[in-house]
GROMACS .gro file of C-alpha atoms in nm:
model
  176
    1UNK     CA    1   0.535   0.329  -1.199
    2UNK     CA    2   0.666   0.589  -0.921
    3UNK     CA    3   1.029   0.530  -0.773
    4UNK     CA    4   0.931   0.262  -0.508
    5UNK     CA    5   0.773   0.064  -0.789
    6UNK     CA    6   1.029   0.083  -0.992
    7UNK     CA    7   1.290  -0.057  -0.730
    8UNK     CA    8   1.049  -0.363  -0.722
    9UNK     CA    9   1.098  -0.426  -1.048
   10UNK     CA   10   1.448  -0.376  -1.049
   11UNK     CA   11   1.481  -0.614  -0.746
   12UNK     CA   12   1.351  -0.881  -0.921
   13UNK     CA   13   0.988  -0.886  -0.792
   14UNK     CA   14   0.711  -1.024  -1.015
   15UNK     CA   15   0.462  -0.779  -1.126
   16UNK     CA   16   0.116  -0.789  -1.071
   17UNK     CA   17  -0.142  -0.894  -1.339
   18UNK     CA   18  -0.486  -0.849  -1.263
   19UNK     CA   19  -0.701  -1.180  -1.240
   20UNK     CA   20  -1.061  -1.307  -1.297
   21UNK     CA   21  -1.272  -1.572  -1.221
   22UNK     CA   22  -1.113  -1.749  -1.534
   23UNK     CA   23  -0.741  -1.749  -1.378
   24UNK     CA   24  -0.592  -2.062  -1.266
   25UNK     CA   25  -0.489  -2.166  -0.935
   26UNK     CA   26  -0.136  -2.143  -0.985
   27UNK     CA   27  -0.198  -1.775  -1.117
   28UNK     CA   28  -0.395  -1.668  -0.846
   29UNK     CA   29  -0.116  -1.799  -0.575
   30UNK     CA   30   0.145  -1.652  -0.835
   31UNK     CA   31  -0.024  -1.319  -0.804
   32UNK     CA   32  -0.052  -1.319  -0.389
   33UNK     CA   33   0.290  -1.418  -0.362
   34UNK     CA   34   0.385  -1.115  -0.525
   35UNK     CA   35   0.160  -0.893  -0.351
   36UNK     CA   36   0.298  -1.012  -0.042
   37UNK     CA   37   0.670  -0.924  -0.150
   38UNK     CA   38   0.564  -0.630  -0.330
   39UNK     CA   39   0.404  -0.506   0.059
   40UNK     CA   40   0.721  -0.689   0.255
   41UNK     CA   41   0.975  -0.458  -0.002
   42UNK     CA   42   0.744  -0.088   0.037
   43UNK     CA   43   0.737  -0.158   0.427
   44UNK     CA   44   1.089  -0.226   0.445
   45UNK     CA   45   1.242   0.053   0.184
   46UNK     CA   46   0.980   0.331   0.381
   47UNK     CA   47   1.178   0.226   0.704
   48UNK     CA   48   1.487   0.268   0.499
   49UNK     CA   49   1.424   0.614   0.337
   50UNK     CA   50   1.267   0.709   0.717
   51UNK     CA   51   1.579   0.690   0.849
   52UNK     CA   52   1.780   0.797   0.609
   53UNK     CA   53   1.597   1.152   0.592
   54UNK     CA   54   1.566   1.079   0.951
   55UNK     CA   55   1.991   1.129   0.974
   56UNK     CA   56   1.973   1.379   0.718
   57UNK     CA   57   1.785   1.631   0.919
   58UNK     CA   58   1.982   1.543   1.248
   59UNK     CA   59   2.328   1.590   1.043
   60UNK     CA   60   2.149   1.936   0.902
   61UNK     CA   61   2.031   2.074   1.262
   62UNK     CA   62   2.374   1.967   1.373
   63UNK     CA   63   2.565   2.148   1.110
   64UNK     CA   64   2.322   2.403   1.160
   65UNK     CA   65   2.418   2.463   1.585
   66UNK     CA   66   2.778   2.420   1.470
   67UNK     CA   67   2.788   2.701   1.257
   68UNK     CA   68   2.608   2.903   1.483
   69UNK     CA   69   2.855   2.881   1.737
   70UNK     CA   70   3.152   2.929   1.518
   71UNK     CA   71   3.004   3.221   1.354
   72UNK     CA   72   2.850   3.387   1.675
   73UNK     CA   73   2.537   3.397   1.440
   74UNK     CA   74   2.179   3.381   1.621
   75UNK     CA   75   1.932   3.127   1.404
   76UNK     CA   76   1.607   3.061   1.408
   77UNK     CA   77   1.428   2.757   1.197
   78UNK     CA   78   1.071   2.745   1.162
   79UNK     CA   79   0.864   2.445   0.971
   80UNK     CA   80   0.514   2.615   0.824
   81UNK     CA   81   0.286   2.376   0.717
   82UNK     CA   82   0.105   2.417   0.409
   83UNK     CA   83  -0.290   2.252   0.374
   84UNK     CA   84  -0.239   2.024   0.084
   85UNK     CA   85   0.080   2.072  -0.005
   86UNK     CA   86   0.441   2.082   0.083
   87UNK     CA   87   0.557   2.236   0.409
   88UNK     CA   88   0.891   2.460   0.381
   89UNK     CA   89   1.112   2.582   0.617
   90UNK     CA   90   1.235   2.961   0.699
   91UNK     CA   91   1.590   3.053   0.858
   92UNK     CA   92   1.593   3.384   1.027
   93UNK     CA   93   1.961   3.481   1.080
   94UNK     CA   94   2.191   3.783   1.176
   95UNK     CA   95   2.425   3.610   0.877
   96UNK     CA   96   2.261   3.628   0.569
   97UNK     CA   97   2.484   3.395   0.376
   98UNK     CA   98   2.413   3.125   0.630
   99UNK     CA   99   2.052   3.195   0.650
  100UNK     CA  100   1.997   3.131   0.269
  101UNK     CA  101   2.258   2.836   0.301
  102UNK     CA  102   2.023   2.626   0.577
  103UNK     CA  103   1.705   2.731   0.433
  104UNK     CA  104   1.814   2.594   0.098
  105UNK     CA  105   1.950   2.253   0.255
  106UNK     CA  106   1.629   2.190   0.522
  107UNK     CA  107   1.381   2.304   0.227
  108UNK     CA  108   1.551   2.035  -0.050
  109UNK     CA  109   1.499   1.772   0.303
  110UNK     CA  110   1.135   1.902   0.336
  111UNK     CA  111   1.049   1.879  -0.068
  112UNK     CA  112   1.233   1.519  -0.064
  113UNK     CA  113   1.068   1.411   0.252
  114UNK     CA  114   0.722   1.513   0.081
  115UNK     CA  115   0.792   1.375  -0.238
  116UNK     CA  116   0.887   1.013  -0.111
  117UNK     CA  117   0.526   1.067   0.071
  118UNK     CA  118   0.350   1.076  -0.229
  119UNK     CA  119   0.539   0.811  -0.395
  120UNK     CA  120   0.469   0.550  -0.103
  121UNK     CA  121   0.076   0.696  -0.076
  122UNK     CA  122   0.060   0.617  -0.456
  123UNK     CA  123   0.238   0.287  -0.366
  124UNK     CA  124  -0.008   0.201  -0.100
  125UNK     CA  125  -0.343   0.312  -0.313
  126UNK     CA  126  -0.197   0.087  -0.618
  127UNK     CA  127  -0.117  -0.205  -0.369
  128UNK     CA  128  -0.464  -0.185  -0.176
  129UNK     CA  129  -0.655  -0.173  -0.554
  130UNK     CA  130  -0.444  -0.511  -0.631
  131UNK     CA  131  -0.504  -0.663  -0.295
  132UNK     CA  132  -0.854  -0.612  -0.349
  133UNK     CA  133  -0.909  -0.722  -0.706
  134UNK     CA  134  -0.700  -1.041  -0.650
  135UNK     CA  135  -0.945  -1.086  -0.296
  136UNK     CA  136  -1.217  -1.015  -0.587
  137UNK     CA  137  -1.119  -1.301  -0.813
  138UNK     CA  138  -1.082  -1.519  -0.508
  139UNK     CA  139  -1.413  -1.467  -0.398
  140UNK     CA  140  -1.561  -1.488  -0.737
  141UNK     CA  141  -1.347  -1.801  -0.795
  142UNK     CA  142  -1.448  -1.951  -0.464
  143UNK     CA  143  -1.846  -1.855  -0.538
  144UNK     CA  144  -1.842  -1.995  -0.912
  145UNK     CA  145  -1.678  -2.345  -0.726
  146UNK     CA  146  -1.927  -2.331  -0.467
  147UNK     CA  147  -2.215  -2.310  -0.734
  148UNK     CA  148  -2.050  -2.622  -0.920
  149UNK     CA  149  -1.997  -2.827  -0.646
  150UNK     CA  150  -2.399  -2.705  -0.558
  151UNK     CA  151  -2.485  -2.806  -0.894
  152UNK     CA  152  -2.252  -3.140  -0.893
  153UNK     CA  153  -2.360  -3.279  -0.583
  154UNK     CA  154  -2.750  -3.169  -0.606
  155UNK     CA  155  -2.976  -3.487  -0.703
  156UNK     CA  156  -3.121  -3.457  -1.097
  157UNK     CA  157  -3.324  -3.797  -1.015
  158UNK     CA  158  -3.681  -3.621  -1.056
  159UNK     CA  159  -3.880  -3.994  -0.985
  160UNK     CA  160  -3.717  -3.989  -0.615
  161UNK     CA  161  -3.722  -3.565  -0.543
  162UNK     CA  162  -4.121  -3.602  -0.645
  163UNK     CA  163  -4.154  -3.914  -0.466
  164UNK     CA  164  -4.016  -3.757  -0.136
  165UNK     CA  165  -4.162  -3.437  -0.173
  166UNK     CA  166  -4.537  -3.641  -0.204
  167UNK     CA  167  -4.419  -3.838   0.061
  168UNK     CA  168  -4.384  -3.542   0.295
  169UNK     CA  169  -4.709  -3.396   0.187
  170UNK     CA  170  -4.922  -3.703   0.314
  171UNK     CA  171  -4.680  -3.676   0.630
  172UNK     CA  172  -4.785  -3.321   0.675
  173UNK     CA  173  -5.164  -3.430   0.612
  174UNK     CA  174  -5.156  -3.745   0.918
  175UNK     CA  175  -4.987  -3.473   1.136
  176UNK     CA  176  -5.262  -3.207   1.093
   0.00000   0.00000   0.00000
């Protein structure tokens, strides 16, 4: 389990079992009630992290303009974007301690930020998969139940099926 996984545990949400054909009602209903707790908590704690980095980055570019001005320093951020992996920042500044300073603090930001990505893209992959097998077993369910009722309501009296079926053969023949 990644970190947003393991905070549904922890907050008391059921986990999910996969389920066939075979599971009981009760299971099945067990399981999407879950699900739809286990979606309600990852939509609601990505809002929360969101904002949290959210107020992290406008407390860092804040510090960031503050110290500028009280250290007459010129600073420069850039964000470079990496293809499939991690962006980073770089600091360009005429004070050198500062310069490693910010580009340390926006860089731990960036690698948390991406990191908490993952996690909730891992999150959202292993919550599709169950939504999918549980819609699965539903369908399966609701197919073998179909097929039963087919086979419960379906008429095994062969006399009257051969009967009719002759019947509509000489039908057939007058109407021709």
């Amino acid at each position: 389990n990644n970190y947003i996984e393991t905070q549904m545990e922890e907050s008391g949400i059921g986990d999910i079992v996969i389920s066939s054909i075979y599971a009981k009602d009760e299971e099945l209903n067990t399981t999407r009630v879950n699900l739809e707790e286990r979606s309600k908590f990852a939509l609601k704690k990505k809002e929360e992290d969101e904002g949290v980095l959210q107020t992290d980055v406008n407390s860092l570019f804040s510090e960031i303009q503050e110290w500028s001005k009280t250290n007459n320093a010129d600073i420069k951020v850039e964000y470079k974007e990496v293809e499939n992996g991690p962006g980073y920042y770089i600091v360009e500044s005429s004070n050198a301690e500062g310069q490693t300073y910010f580009q340390q603090k926006l860089n731990t930001v960036a690698n948390r930020a991406n990191n908490l990505s993952k996690a909730y893209k891992n999150t959202q992959s292993n919550l599709m998969t169950q939504w999918n097998s549980w819609q699965s077993s539903m369908d399966e369910k609701n197919n073998t139940l179909d097929n039963l009722e087919g086979a419960a309501v379906k008429d095994y009296e062969w006399n009257k099926i051969l009967g009719k079926d002759l019947g509509h053969s000489f039908e057939n023949m007058l109407l021709d």
